[in-house]
PDB file of C-alpha atoms in Angstrom:
ATOM      1  CA  MET S   1       7.277  11.271 -20.648  1.00 71.00           C
ATOM      2  CA  GLU S   2       7.582  14.091 -18.084  1.00 76.00           C
ATOM      3  CA  ALA S   3       3.862  14.909 -18.682  1.00 80.00           C
ATOM      4  CA  ALA S   4       2.976  11.272 -17.919  1.00 78.00           C
ATOM      5  CA  HIS S   5       5.300  11.270 -14.996  1.00 80.00           C
ATOM      6  CA  LEU S   6       7.180   8.347 -16.278  1.00 86.00           C
ATOM      7  CA  ALA S   7      10.879   7.607 -16.456  1.00 87.00           C
ATOM      8  CA  VAL S   8      13.124   5.524 -18.755  1.00 90.00           C
ATOM      9  CA  ASP S   9      12.947   1.728 -17.551  1.00 90.00           C
ATOM     10  CA  GLN S  10      10.094   2.268 -15.170  1.00 91.00           C
ATOM     11  CA  ALA S  11       7.794  -0.452 -14.609  1.00 92.00           C
ATOM     12  CA  VAL S  12       4.296   0.241 -15.947  1.00 94.00           C
ATOM     13  CA  ALA S  13       0.988  -1.430 -15.856  1.00 94.00           C
ATOM     14  CA  ILE S  14      -0.878  -1.580 -19.458  1.00 95.00           C
ATOM     15  CA  ARG S  15      -4.522  -2.306 -19.747  1.00 96.00           C
ATOM     16  CA  ALA S  16      -7.358  -1.754 -22.121  1.00 97.00           C
ATOM     17  CA  GLU S  17     -10.385   0.184 -21.102  1.00 96.00           C
ATOM     18  CA  ASN S  18     -13.340   1.230 -23.332  1.00 96.00           C
ATOM     19  CA  GLY S  19     -11.258   0.810 -26.518  1.00 96.00           C
ATOM     20  CA  ARG S  20      -8.353   2.663 -25.172  1.00 97.00           C
ATOM     21  CA  VAL S  21      -4.881   1.436 -23.924  1.00 96.00           C
ATOM     22  CA  ILE S  22      -3.992   2.860 -20.678  1.00 94.00           C
ATOM     23  CA  ILE S  23      -0.408   2.958 -19.431  1.00 92.00           C
ATOM     24  CA  GLU S  24       0.207   3.814 -15.795  1.00 91.00           C
ATOM     25  CA  PRO S  25       3.028   3.536 -13.462  1.00 91.00           C
ATOM     26  CA  ALA S  26       3.100  -0.033 -11.899  1.00 92.00           C
ATOM     27  CA  ALA S  27       2.116  -0.312  -8.234  1.00 89.00           C
ATOM     28  CA  PRO S  28       5.300  -0.796  -6.146  1.00 88.00           C
ATOM     29  CA  ASN S  29       6.110  -4.111  -4.912  1.00 88.00           C
ATOM     30  CA  TYR S  30       6.828  -4.299  -1.154  1.00 92.00           C
ATOM     31  CA  ALA S  31       8.851  -6.985   0.579  1.00 95.00           C
ATOM     32  CA  LEU S  32       7.282  -7.850   3.987  1.00 96.00           C
ATOM     33  CA  ASP S  33      10.853  -8.161   5.607  1.00 96.00           C
ATOM     34  CA  ASP S  34      11.855  -4.633   4.385  1.00 95.00           C
ATOM     35  CA  LEU S  35       8.670  -3.182   5.650  1.00 95.00           C
ATOM     36  CA  LEU S  36       9.146  -4.879   9.077  1.00 95.00           C
ATOM     37  CA  ALA S  37      12.887  -3.712   9.139  1.00 95.00           C
ATOM     38  CA  GLY S  38      11.454  -0.141   9.127  1.00 94.00           C
ATOM     39  CA  ILE S  39       9.627  -0.649  12.383  1.00 95.00           C
ATOM     40  CA  SER S  40      11.316   1.062  15.465  1.00 95.00           C
ATOM     41  CA  PRO S  41      10.282   2.034  19.023  1.00 92.00           C
ATOM     42  CA  GLN S  42       9.932   5.593  17.714  1.00 94.00           C
ATOM     43  CA  ASN S  43       7.413   4.889  14.909  1.00 94.00           C
ATOM     44  CA  ARG S  44       5.182   2.188  16.626  1.00 93.00           C
ATOM     45  CA  HIS S  45       1.725   3.065  17.760  1.00 92.00           C
ATOM     46  CA  ARG S  46       0.705   2.434  21.296  1.00 91.00           C
ATOM     47  CA  GLU S  47      -1.762  -0.259  22.273  1.00 93.00           C
ATOM     48  CA  GLN S  48      -5.445   0.922  21.915  1.00 93.00           C
ATOM     49  CA  ASP S  49      -8.281  -0.363  23.981  1.00 92.00           C
ATOM     50  CA  PHE S  50     -11.449  -0.490  22.075  1.00 87.00           C
ATOM     51  CA  GLY S  51     -13.597  -1.697  25.021  1.00 87.00           C
ATOM     52  CA  ALA S  52     -15.281  -5.082  25.814  1.00 85.00           C
ATOM     53  CA  PRO S  53     -16.161  -7.492  23.004  1.00 81.00           C
ATOM     54  CA  LYS S  54     -19.597  -7.017  21.381  1.00 82.00           C
ATOM     55  CA  GLY S  55     -21.128  -9.518  19.228  1.00 81.00           C
ATOM     56  CA  LYS S  56     -19.485 -12.993  18.675  1.00 81.00           C
ATOM     57  CA  GLU S  57     -15.954 -11.837  18.866  1.00 73.00           C
ATOM     58  CA  VAL S  58     -15.541 -14.102  21.947  1.00 68.00           C
ATOM     59  CA  LEU S  59     -17.078 -17.570  21.304  1.00 62.00           C
TER      60      LEU S  59
END
């Protein structure tokens, strides 16, 4: 399991591809509330000015 970078009780995704069974670590599930809780004044980006609207952004 070390060579596959998997651990006991780790969630995995299983799929069939070209006649083979592929087992991979499952993509992590993130809760929006947890992600938002990690925002602080120190890790926020400053506001960006991308110039005047072009095309049909402003109707």
